[in-house]
Amino acid sequence: MPVEQRGGFYDMNPLKKGTPKVLTAPLKASDERLADASKYGYYNSLTGAYFMAVEHTVKGKRVRTLEPMLLMMDKQATTEEQKERYCEDVLGLIQPKVIVGKIKMKSKILYDGYPLMMKSRTGNRMKCVDAQVLYLSDEAGLTLREVVRELNRIQDGGSEEAGSKRISDRDLQQLFDALDKEVHEAFATRPGAVRTIMENGRDKFTELPYKDKLVTLREIVRALSKNSGEGSNLLGIGGKGKSGTILLSRTLTGHDVILIHESPTGLFTKRQVLSKK
């Protein structure tokens, strides 16, 4: 469910004086004479309350971007005029025009046709997770449940020896192939490298020890879910320790981006175009 971010305004660990490269808050914001971060230090990682879709000028061309409304500023910028002034004075945008004034965290979007959930802001990029649904056959679903049980059993001290294995290598391979099929169909246009990793990793998967196969299957499923924000460990099949993360540029121009408004029950939806190619 879409939410406005709450909590602290920024990371409470102060940084030494210097010239910050991203949005920051001065240590002495209450005194204009001491607000120079290059002399007196600053706070980093300012919390965004929500996003805005803003059109502005960059190098003589009009572009659309997703911009953060900082939590420390959102009570001071509530009208469209105030938000445009905030974009100009705080974010440094040129001739800003607010297209959509509030896009909450965890909102659903179609990004070039692929469904994503906007999770958070990471520097100048937007972290998203999957909003696509993973469908498996009954047989593959049963094997996946057994994979989870087996991992729990082994982590509780159970044996990994051949006579103790409860899932055959054949069933594990079939589950891998079922997930690979989904990655190439329902998840074919998903941003990130999961598809390529699985394409190149089938032979590596076959050679993995039993427990590593179980872990890899669990991590593939994680990479294709709304829990993929911190990435999945796909080292066993040639990926990285945090594979599958989706970090997108906040520049919308050049992409088809549609905001999906859903009723609390999910029965009714409304689409709002943020950008068109």
C-alpha positions as protocol buffer text, in pm:
chain_id: "A"
residue {
  index: 1
  type: MET
  ca { x: 0 y: 0 z: 0 }
}
residue {
  index: 2
  type: PRO
  ca { x: 144 y: 343 z: -96 }
}
residue {
  index: 3
  type: VAL
  ca { x: 268 y: 544 z: 203 }
}
residue {
  index: 4
  type: GLU
  ca { x: 433 y: 876 z: 284 }
}
residue {
  index: 5
  type: GLN
  ca { x: 772 y: 828 z: 449 }
}
residue {
  index: 6
  type: ARG
  ca { x: 798 y: 931 z: 814 }
}
residue {
  index: 7
  type: GLY
  ca { x: 1074 y: 923 z: 1075 }
}
residue {
  index: 8
  type: GLY
  ca { x: 1400 y: 1116 z: 1104 }
}
residue {
  index: 9
  type: PHE
  ca { x: 1481 y: 1400 z: 867 }
}
residue {
  index: 10
  type: TYR
  ca { x: 1830 y: 1265 z: 793 }
}
residue {
  index: 11
  type: ASP
  ca { x: 2110 y: 1034 z: 909 }
}
residue {
  index: 12
  type: MET
  ca { x: 2189 y: 1169 z: 1257 }
}
residue {
  index: 13
  type: ASN
  ca { x: 2566 y: 1110 z: 1222 }
}
residue {
  index: 14
  type: PRO
  ca { x: 2717 y: 1449 z: 1131 }
}
residue {
  index: 15
  type: LEU
  ca { x: 2981 y: 1469 z: 858 }
}
residue {
  index: 16
  type: LYS
  ca { x: 3287 y: 1692 z: 859 }
}
residue {
  index: 17
  type: LYS
  ca { x: 3303 y: 2017 z: 672 }
}
residue {
  index: 18
  type: GLY
  ca { x: 3339 y: 1989 z: 295 }
}
residue {
  index: 19
  type: THR
  ca { x: 3145 y: 2030 z: -25 }
}
residue {
  index: 20
  type: PRO
  ca { x: 2859 y: 1776 z: -37 }
}
residue {
  index: 21
  type: LYS
  ca { x: 2771 y: 1618 z: -373 }
}
residue {
  index: 22
  type: VAL
  ca { x: 2405 y: 1542 z: -288 }
}
residue {
  index: 23
  type: LEU
  ca { x: 2122 y: 1704 z: -93 }
}
residue {
  index: 24
  type: THR
  ca { x: 2228 y: 1765 z: 266 }
}
residue {
  index: 25
  type: ALA
  ca { x: 2124 y: 1960 z: 575 }
}
residue {
  index: 26
  type: PRO
  ca { x: 2368 y: 2202 z: 744 }
}
residue {
  index: 27
  type: LEU
  ca { x: 2455 y: 2135 z: 1108 }
}
residue {
  index: 28
  type: LYS
  ca { x: 2368 y: 2493 z: 1203 }
}
residue {
  index: 29
  type: ALA
  ca { x: 2053 y: 2544 z: 997 }
}
residue {
  index: 30
  type: SER
  ca { x: 1896 y: 2770 z: 1263 }
}
residue {
  index: 31
  type: ASP
  ca { x: 2167 y: 3031 z: 1210 }
}
residue {
  index: 32
  type: GLU
  ca { x: 2213 y: 3152 z: 850 }
}
residue {
  index: 33
  type: ARG
  ca { x: 2568 y: 3265 z: 931 }
}
residue {
  index: 34
  type: LEU
  ca { x: 2665 y: 2903 z: 1012 }
}
residue {
  index: 35
  type: ALA
  ca { x: 2472 y: 2729 z: 731 }
}
residue {
  index: 36
  type: ASP
  ca { x: 2775 y: 2689 z: 504 }
}
residue {
  index: 37
  type: ALA
  ca { x: 2836 y: 2309 z: 492 }
}
residue {
  index: 38
  type: SER
  ca { x: 3186 y: 2361 z: 348 }
}
residue {
  index: 39
  type: LYS
  ca { x: 3286 y: 2534 z: 673 }
}
residue {
  index: 40
  type: TYR
  ca { x: 3071 y: 2385 z: 947 }
}
residue {
  index: 41
  type: GLY
  ca { x: 2972 y: 2033 z: 833 }
}
residue {
  index: 42
  type: TYR
  ca { x: 2638 y: 1879 z: 743 }
}
residue {
  index: 43
  type: TYR
  ca { x: 2394 y: 1592 z: 781 }
}
residue {
  index: 44
  type: ASN
  ca { x: 2370 y: 1337 z: 500 }
}
residue {
  index: 45
  type: SER
  ca { x: 2098 y: 1102 z: 363 }
}
residue {
  index: 46
  type: LEU
  ca { x: 1801 y: 1336 z: 382 }
}
residue {
  index: 47
  type: THR
  ca { x: 1474 y: 1145 z: 406 }
}
residue {
  index: 48
  type: GLY
  ca { x: 1223 y: 1190 z: 125 }
}
residue {
  index: 49
  type: ALA
  ca { x: 854 y: 1194 z: 219 }
}
residue {
  index: 50
  type: TYR
  ca { x: 733 y: 1119 z: -134 }
}
residue {
  index: 51
  type: PHE
  ca { x: 815 y: 1178 z: -501 }
}
residue {
  index: 52
  type: MET
  ca { x: 691 y: 1440 z: -745 }
}
residue {
  index: 53
  type: ALA
  ca { x: 693 y: 1422 z: -1124 }
}
residue {
  index: 54
  type: VAL
  ca { x: 846 y: 1749 z: -1243 }
}
residue {
  index: 55
  type: GLU
  ca { x: 914 y: 1894 z: -1587 }
}
residue {
  index: 56
  type: HIS
  ca { x: 1211 y: 2132 z: -1604 }
}
residue {
  index: 57
  type: THR
  ca { x: 1486 y: 2257 z: -1835 }
}
residue {
  index: 58
  type: VAL
  ca { x: 1822 y: 2082 z: -1868 }
}
residue {
  index: 59
  type: LYS
  ca { x: 2071 y: 2216 z: -2124 }
}
residue {
  index: 60
  type: GLY
  ca { x: 1796 y: 2392 z: -2315 }
}
residue {
  index: 61
  type: LYS
  ca { x: 1562 y: 2091 z: -2333 }
}
residue {
  index: 62
  type: ARG
  ca { x: 1251 y: 2014 z: -2130 }
}
residue {
  index: 63
  type: VAL
  ca { x: 1278 y: 1685 z: -1938 }
}
residue {
  index: 64
  type: ARG
  ca { x: 1067 y: 1505 z: -1682 }
}
residue {
  index: 65
  type: THR
  ca { x: 1216 y: 1360 z: -1365 }
}
residue {
  index: 66
  type: LEU
  ca { x: 1104 y: 1214 z: -1034 }
}
residue {
  index: 67
  type: GLU
  ca { x: 1208 y: 1449 z: -756 }
}
residue {
  index: 68
  type: PRO
  ca { x: 1197 y: 1393 z: -379 }
}
residue {
  index: 69
  type: MET
  ca { x: 992 y: 1607 z: -146 }
}
residue {
  index: 70
  type: LEU
  ca { x: 1216 y: 1609 z: 159 }
}
residue {
  index: 71
  type: LEU
  ca { x: 1045 y: 1516 z: 483 }
}
residue {
  index: 72
  type: MET
  ca { x: 1192 y: 1823 z: 653 }
}
residue {
  index: 73
  type: MET
  ca { x: 1024 y: 2045 z: 390 }
}
residue {
  index: 74
  type: ASP
  ca { x: 690 y: 1883 z: 310 }
}
residue {
  index: 75
  type: LYS
  ca { x: 488 y: 2088 z: 560 }
}
residue {
  index: 76
  type: GLN
  ca { x: 623 y: 2408 z: 406 }
}
residue {
  index: 77
  type: ALA
  ca { x: 542 y: 2315 z: 46 }
}
residue {
  index: 78
  type: THR
  ca { x: 182 y: 2202 z: 10 }
}
residue {
  index: 79
  type: THR
  ca { x: 49 y: 2401 z: -288 }
}
residue {
  index: 80
  type: GLU
  ca { x: 164 y: 2361 z: -647 }
}
residue {
  index: 81
  type: GLU
  ca { x: 322 y: 2707 z: -639 }
}
residue {
  index: 82
  type: GLN
  ca { x: 511 y: 2628 z: -319 }
}
residue {
  index: 83
  type: LYS
  ca { x: 632 y: 2297 z: -461 }
}
residue {
  index: 84
  type: GLU
  ca { x: 761 y: 2465 z: -775 }
}
residue {
  index: 85
  type: ARG
  ca { x: 943 y: 2722 z: -564 }
}
residue {
  index: 86
  type: TYR
  ca { x: 1091 y: 2435 z: -360 }
}
residue {
  index: 87
  type: CYS
  ca { x: 1208 y: 2266 z: -684 }
}
residue {
  index: 88
  type: GLU
  ca { x: 1374 y: 2590 z: -787 }
}
residue {
  index: 89
  type: ASP
  ca { x: 1525 y: 2703 z: -457 }
}
residue {
  index: 90
  type: VAL
  ca { x: 1610 y: 2369 z: -289 }
}
residue {
  index: 91
  type: LEU
  ca { x: 1659 y: 2125 z: -576 }
}
residue {
  index: 92
  type: GLY
  ca { x: 1806 y: 2382 z: -814 }
}
residue {
  index: 93
  type: LEU
  ca { x: 1576 y: 2298 z: -1107 }
}
residue {
  index: 94
  type: ILE
  ca { x: 1530 y: 2548 z: -1390 }
}
residue {
  index: 95
  type: GLN
  ca { x: 1175 y: 2659 z: -1479 }
}
residue {
  index: 96
  type: PRO
  ca { x: 1011 y: 2368 z: -1293 }
}
residue {
  index: 97
  type: LYS
  ca { x: 650 y: 2268 z: -1355 }
}
residue {
  index: 98
  type: VAL
  ca { x: 494 y: 2009 z: -1125 }
}
residue {
  index: 99
  type: ILE
  ca { x: 315 y: 1741 z: -1329 }
}
residue {
  index: 100
  type: VAL
  ca { x: 211 y: 1518 z: -1037 }
}
residue {
  index: 101
  type: GLY
  ca { x: 245 y: 1674 z: -695 }
}
residue {
  index: 102
  type: LYS
  ca { x: 253 y: 1362 z: -475 }
}
residue {
  index: 103
  type: ILE
  ca { x: 359 y: 1007 z: -560 }
}
residue {
  index: 104
  type: LYS
  ca { x: 381 y: 803 z: -243 }
}
residue {
  index: 105
  type: MET
  ca { x: 647 y: 545 z: -164 }
}
residue {
  index: 106
  type: LYS
  ca { x: 542 y: 190 z: -262 }
}
residue {
  index: 107
  type: SER
  ca { x: 331 y: 325 z: -548 }
}
residue {
  index: 108
  type: LYS
  ca { x: 298 y: 93 z: -845 }
}
residue {
  index: 109
  type: ILE
  ca { x: 420 y: 199 z: -1190 }
}
residue {
  index: 110
  type: LEU
  ca { x: 451 y: 52 z: -1536 }
}
residue {
  index: 111
  type: TYR
  ca { x: 806 y: 124 z: -1651 }
}
residue {
  index: 112
  type: ASP
  ca { x: 829 y: 61 z: -2026 }
}
residue {
  index: 113
  type: GLY
  ca { x: 543 y: -183 z: -1975 }
}
residue {
  index: 114
  type: TYR
  ca { x: 690 y: -370 z: -1678 }
}
residue {
  index: 115
  type: PRO
  ca { x: 516 y: -351 z: -1335 }
}
residue {
  index: 116
  type: LEU
  ca { x: 731 y: -220 z: -1050 }
}
residue {
  index: 117
  type: MET
  ca { x: 683 y: -83 z: -701 }
}
residue {
  index: 118
  type: MET
  ca { x: 870 y: 236 z: -611 }
}
residue {
  index: 119
  type: LYS
  ca { x: 1042 y: 157 z: -283 }
}
residue {
  index: 120
  type: SER
  ca { x: 1283 y: 439 z: -202 }
}
residue {
  index: 121
  type: ARG
  ca { x: 1535 y: 696 z: -323 }
}
residue {
  index: 122
  type: THR
  ca { x: 1903 y: 602 z: -335 }
}
residue {
  index: 123
  type: GLY
  ca { x: 2114 y: 905 z: -418 }
}
residue {
  index: 124
  type: ASN
  ca { x: 2009 y: 1016 z: -766 }
}
residue {
  index: 125
  type: ARG
  ca { x: 1838 y: 688 z: -844 }
}
residue {
  index: 126
  type: MET
  ca { x: 1511 y: 519 z: -757 }
}
residue {
  index: 127
  type: LYS
  ca { x: 1508 y: 176 z: -596 }
}
residue {
  index: 128
  type: CYS
  ca { x: 1222 y: -44 z: -714 }
}
residue {
  index: 129
  type: VAL
  ca { x: 1105 y: -398 z: -649 }
}
residue {
  index: 130
  type: ASP
  ca { x: 897 y: -638 z: -853 }
}
residue {
  index: 131
  type: ALA
  ca { x: 522 y: -591 z: -879 }
}
residue {
  index: 132
  type: GLN
  ca { x: 503 y: -877 z: -1130 }
}
residue {
  index: 133
  type: VAL
  ca { x: 349 y: -1196 z: -990 }
}
residue {
  index: 134
  type: LEU
  ca { x: 540 y: -1525 z: -1009 }
}
residue {
  index: 135
  type: TYR
  ca { x: 317 y: -1812 z: -1121 }
}
residue {
  index: 136
  type: LEU
  ca { x: 435 y: -2172 z: -1092 }
}
residue {
  index: 137
  type: SER
  ca { x: 266 y: -2503 z: -1170 }
}
residue {
  index: 138
  type: ASP
  ca { x: 129 y: -2705 z: -878 }
}
residue {
  index: 139
  type: GLU
  ca { x: 421 y: -2946 z: -909 }
}
residue {
  index: 140
  type: ALA
  ca { x: 682 y: -2667 z: -909 }
}
residue {
  index: 141
  type: GLY
  ca { x: 504 y: -2496 z: -621 }
}
residue {
  index: 142
  type: LEU
  ca { x: 516 y: -2815 z: -412 }
}
residue {
  index: 143
  type: THR
  ca { x: 888 y: -2853 z: -483 }
}
residue {
  index: 144
  type: LEU
  ca { x: 948 y: -2492 z: -379 }
}
residue {
  index: 145
  type: ARG
  ca { x: 771 y: -2552 z: -47 }
}
residue {
  index: 146
  type: GLU
  ca { x: 990 y: -2860 z: 5 }
}
residue {
  index: 147
  type: VAL
  ca { x: 1298 y: -2648 z: -69 }
}
residue {
  index: 148
  type: VAL
  ca { x: 1206 y: -2410 z: 213 }
}
residue {
  index: 149
  type: ARG
  ca { x: 1143 y: -2701 z: 453 }
}
residue {
  index: 150
  type: GLU
  ca { x: 1473 y: -2864 z: 359 }
}
residue {
  index: 151
  type: LEU
  ca { x: 1669 y: -2545 z: 419 }
}
residue {
  index: 152
  type: ASN
  ca { x: 1506 y: -2508 z: 760 }
}
residue {
  index: 153
  type: ARG
  ca { x: 1589 y: -2871 z: 842 }
}
residue {
  index: 154
  type: ILE
  ca { x: 1955 y: -2833 z: 740 }
}
residue {
  index: 155
  type: GLN
  ca { x: 1991 y: -2501 z: 922 }
}
residue {
  index: 156
  type: ASP
  ca { x: 1857 y: -2673 z: 1235 }
}
residue {
  index: 157
  type: GLY
  ca { x: 2143 y: -2924 z: 1212 }
}
residue {
  index: 158
  type: GLY
  ca { x: 2001 y: -3181 z: 972 }
}
residue {
  index: 159
  type: SER
  ca { x: 2230 y: -3389 z: 753 }
}
residue {
  index: 160
  type: GLU
  ca { x: 2313 y: -3304 z: 392 }
}
residue {
  index: 161
  type: GLU
  ca { x: 2429 y: -3658 z: 314 }
}
residue {
  index: 162
  type: ALA
  ca { x: 2275 y: -3839 z: 17 }
}
residue {
  index: 163
  type: GLY
  ca { x: 2058 y: -4068 z: 231 }
}
residue {
  index: 164
  type: SER
  ca { x: 1908 y: -3768 z: 412 }
}
residue {
  index: 165
  type: LYS
  ca { x: 1812 y: -3566 z: 104 }
}
residue {
  index: 166
  type: ARG
  ca { x: 1437 y: -3525 z: 68 }
}
residue {
  index: 167
  type: ILE
  ca { x: 1434 y: -3371 z: -281 }
}
residue {
  index: 168
  type: SER
  ca { x: 1591 y: -3534 z: -584 }
}
residue {
  index: 169
  type: ASP
  ca { x: 1838 y: -3353 z: -807 }
}
residue {
  index: 170
  type: ARG
  ca { x: 1592 y: -3410 z: -1090 }
}
residue {
  index: 171
  type: ASP
  ca { x: 1314 y: -3221 z: -905 }
}
residue {
  index: 172
  type: LEU
  ca { x: 1552 y: -2938 z: -818 }
}
residue {
  index: 173
  type: GLN
  ca { x: 1658 y: -2910 z: -1183 }
}
residue {
  index: 174
  type: GLN
  ca { x: 1294 y: -2904 z: -1294 }
}
residue {
  index: 175
  type: LEU
  ca { x: 1220 y: -2623 z: -1050 }
}
residue {
  index: 176
  type: PHE
  ca { x: 1519 y: -2426 z: -1182 }
}
residue {
  index: 177
  type: ASP
  ca { x: 1391 y: -2476 z: -1537 }
}
residue {
  index: 178
  type: ALA
  ca { x: 1038 y: -2367 z: -1436 }
}
residue {
  index: 179
  type: LEU
  ca { x: 1179 y: -2047 z: -1285 }
}
residue {
  index: 180
  type: ASP
  ca { x: 1395 y: -1991 z: -1593 }
}
residue {
  index: 181
  type: LYS
  ca { x: 1085 y: -2022 z: -1812 }
}
residue {
  index: 182
  type: GLU
  ca { x: 905 y: -1758 z: -1605 }
}
residue {
  index: 183
  type: VAL
  ca { x: 1208 y: -1526 z: -1624 }
}
residue {
  index: 184
  type: HIS
  ca { x: 1199 y: -1550 z: -2004 }
}
residue {
  index: 185
  type: GLU
  ca { x: 823 y: -1499 z: -2029 }
}
residue {
  index: 186
  type: ALA
  ca { x: 642 y: -1303 z: -1754 }
}
residue {
  index: 187
  type: PHE
  ca { x: 967 y: -1139 z: -1636 }
}
residue {
  index: 188
  type: ALA
  ca { x: 1126 y: -1099 z: -1981 }
}
residue {
  index: 189
  type: THR
  ca { x: 1141 y: -717 z: -1970 }
}
residue {
  index: 190
  type: ARG
  ca { x: 1237 y: -693 z: -1602 }
}
residue {
  index: 191
  type: PRO
  ca { x: 1522 y: -447 z: -1539 }
}
residue {
  index: 192
  type: GLY
  ca { x: 1827 y: -605 z: -1380 }
}
residue {
  index: 193
  type: ALA
  ca { x: 2046 y: -901 z: -1468 }
}
residue {
  index: 194
  type: VAL
  ca { x: 1848 y: -1202 z: -1340 }
}
residue {
  index: 195
  type: ARG
  ca { x: 1755 y: -1324 z: -1688 }
}
residue {
  index: 196
  type: THR
  ca { x: 2116 y: -1318 z: -1814 }
}
residue {
  index: 197
  type: ILE
  ca { x: 2246 y: -1483 z: -1497 }
}
residue {
  index: 198
  type: MET
  ca { x: 2000 y: -1771 z: -1533 }
}
residue {
  index: 199
  type: GLU
  ca { x: 2070 y: -1811 z: -1904 }
}
residue {
  index: 200
  type: ASN
  ca { x: 2440 y: -1854 z: -1834 }
}
residue {
  index: 201
  type: GLY
  ca { x: 2402 y: -2036 z: -1504 }
}
residue {
  index: 202
  type: ARG
  ca { x: 2215 y: -2358 z: -1585 }
}
residue {
  index: 203
  type: ASP
  ca { x: 2528 y: -2575 z: -1611 }
}
residue {
  index: 204
  type: LYS
  ca { x: 2671 y: -2416 z: -1297 }
}
residue {
  index: 205
  type: PHE
  ca { x: 2348 y: -2496 z: -1110 }
}
residue {
  index: 206
  type: THR
  ca { x: 2370 y: -2863 z: -1213 }
}
residue {
  index: 207
  type: GLU
  ca { x: 2716 y: -2889 z: -1054 }
}
residue {
  index: 208
  type: LEU
  ca { x: 2626 y: -2722 z: -722 }
}
residue {
  index: 209
  type: PRO
  ca { x: 2620 y: -2919 z: -395 }
}
residue {
  index: 210
  type: TYR
  ca { x: 2275 y: -3006 z: -260 }
}
residue {
  index: 211
  type: LYS
  ca { x: 2246 y: -2723 z: -5 }
}
residue {
  index: 212
  type: ASP
  ca { x: 2376 y: -2464 z: -251 }
}
residue {
  index: 213
  type: LYS
  ca { x: 2106 y: -2569 z: -499 }
}
residue {
  index: 214
  type: LEU
  ca { x: 1842 y: -2513 z: -232 }
}
residue {
  index: 215
  type: VAL
  ca { x: 1982 y: -2172 z: -142 }
}
residue {
  index: 216
  type: THR
  ca { x: 2009 y: -2067 z: -508 }
}
residue {
  index: 217
  type: LEU
  ca { x: 1646 y: -2161 z: -580 }
}
residue {
  index: 218
  type: ARG
  ca { x: 1528 y: -1967 z: -276 }
}
residue {
  index: 219
  type: GLU
  ca { x: 1733 y: -1666 z: -382 }
}
residue {
  index: 220
  type: ILE
  ca { x: 1600 y: -1673 z: -740 }
}
residue {
  index: 221
  type: VAL
  ca { x: 1244 y: -1662 z: -605 }
}
residue {
  index: 222
  type: ARG
  ca { x: 1344 y: -1377 z: -375 }
}
residue {
  index: 223
  type: ALA
  ca { x: 1490 y: -1185 z: -669 }
}
residue {
  index: 224
  type: LEU
  ca { x: 1153 y: -1206 z: -846 }
}
residue {
  index: 225
  type: SER
  ca { x: 949 y: -1079 z: -551 }
}
residue {
  index: 226
  type: LYS
  ca { x: 874 y: -756 z: -366 }
}
residue {
  index: 227
  type: ASN
  ca { x: 1151 y: -860 z: -123 }
}
residue {
  index: 228
  type: SER
  ca { x: 1419 y: -810 z: -388 }
}
residue {
  index: 229
  type: GLY
  ca { x: 1522 y: -463 z: -271 }
}
residue {
  index: 230
  type: GLU
  ca { x: 1851 y: -568 z: -110 }
}
residue {
  index: 231
  type: GLY
  ca { x: 1938 y: -818 z: -381 }
}
residue {
  index: 232
  type: SER
  ca { x: 1978 y: -1195 z: -390 }
}
residue {
  index: 233
  type: ASN
  ca { x: 2284 y: -1415 z: -354 }
}
residue {
  index: 234
  type: LEU
  ca { x: 2329 y: -1576 z: -696 }
}
residue {
  index: 235
  type: LEU
  ca { x: 2703 y: -1636 z: -668 }
}
residue {
  index: 236
  type: GLY
  ca { x: 2647 y: -2008 z: -721 }
}
residue {
  index: 237
  type: ILE
  ca { x: 2531 y: -1957 z: -1081 }
}
residue {
  index: 238
  type: GLY
  ca { x: 2767 y: -1678 z: -1178 }
}
residue {
  index: 239
  type: GLY
  ca { x: 2582 y: -1380 z: -1036 }
}
residue {
  index: 240
  type: LYS
  ca { x: 2673 y: -1145 z: -754 }
}
residue {
  index: 241
  type: GLY
  ca { x: 2605 y: -1152 z: -383 }
}
residue {
  index: 242
  type: LYS
  ca { x: 2337 y: -888 z: -433 }
}
residue {
  index: 243
  type: SER
  ca { x: 2198 y: -971 z: -776 }
}
residue {
  index: 244
  type: GLY
  ca { x: 1863 y: -855 z: -909 }
}
residue {
  index: 245
  type: THR
  ca { x: 1839 y: -512 z: -746 }
}
residue {
  index: 246
  type: ILE
  ca { x: 1647 y: -262 z: -957 }
}
residue {
  index: 247
  type: LEU
  ca { x: 1796 y: 88 z: -951 }
}
residue {
  index: 248
  type: LEU
  ca { x: 1651 y: 323 z: -1211 }
}
residue {
  index: 249
  type: SER
  ca { x: 1741 y: 673 z: -1313 }
}
residue {
  index: 250
  type: ARG
  ca { x: 1492 y: 929 z: -1185 }
}
residue {
  index: 251
  type: THR
  ca { x: 1487 y: 1077 z: -1537 }
}
residue {
  index: 252
  type: LEU
  ca { x: 1157 y: 972 z: -1695 }
}
residue {
  index: 253
  type: THR
  ca { x: 1213 y: 1130 z: -2037 }
}
residue {
  index: 254
  type: GLY
  ca { x: 1282 y: 860 z: -2294 }
}
residue {
  index: 255
  type: HIS
  ca { x: 1068 y: 603 z: -2116 }
}
residue {
  index: 256
  type: ASP
  ca { x: 699 y: 513 z: -2102 }
}
residue {
  index: 257
  type: VAL
  ca { x: 609 y: 552 z: -1734 }
}
residue {
  index: 258
  type: ILE
  ca { x: 254 y: 512 z: -1605 }
}
residue {
  index: 259
  type: LEU
  ca { x: 148 y: 558 z: -1242 }
}
residue {
  index: 260
  type: ILE
  ca { x: -110 y: 302 z: -1124 }
}
residue {
  index: 261
  type: HIS
  ca { x: -362 y: 419 z: -867 }
}
residue {
  index: 262
  type: GLU
  ca { x: -537 y: 127 z: -695 }
}
residue {
  index: 263
  type: SER
  ca { x: -833 y: 126 z: -460 }
}
residue {
  index: 264
  type: PRO
  ca { x: -767 y: -28 z: -113 }
}
residue {
  index: 265
  type: THR
  ca { x: -945 y: -345 z: -227 }
}
residue {
  index: 266
  type: GLY
  ca { x: -751 y: -360 z: -553 }
}
residue {
  index: 267
  type: LEU
  ca { x: -1074 y: -386 z: -751 }
}
residue {
  index: 268
  type: PHE
  ca { x: -1046 y: -46 z: -917 }
}
residue {
  index: 269
  type: THR
  ca { x: -745 y: 109 z: -1087 }
}
residue {
  index: 270
  type: LYS
  ca { x: -669 y: 438 z: -1255 }
}
residue {
  index: 271
  type: ARG
  ca { x: -369 y: 506 z: -1479 }
}
residue {
  index: 272
  type: GLN
  ca { x: -184 y: 836 z: -1501 }
}
residue {
  index: 273
  type: VAL
  ca { x: 83 y: 896 z: -1763 }
}
residue {
  index: 274
  type: LEU
  ca { x: 403 y: 1041 z: -1617 }
}
residue {
  index: 275
  type: SER
  ca { x: 611 y: 1021 z: -1936 }
}
residue {
  index: 276
  type: LYS
  ca { x: 589 y: 898 z: -2297 }
}
residue {
  index: 277
  type: LYS
  ca { x: 871 y: 812 z: -2535 }
}
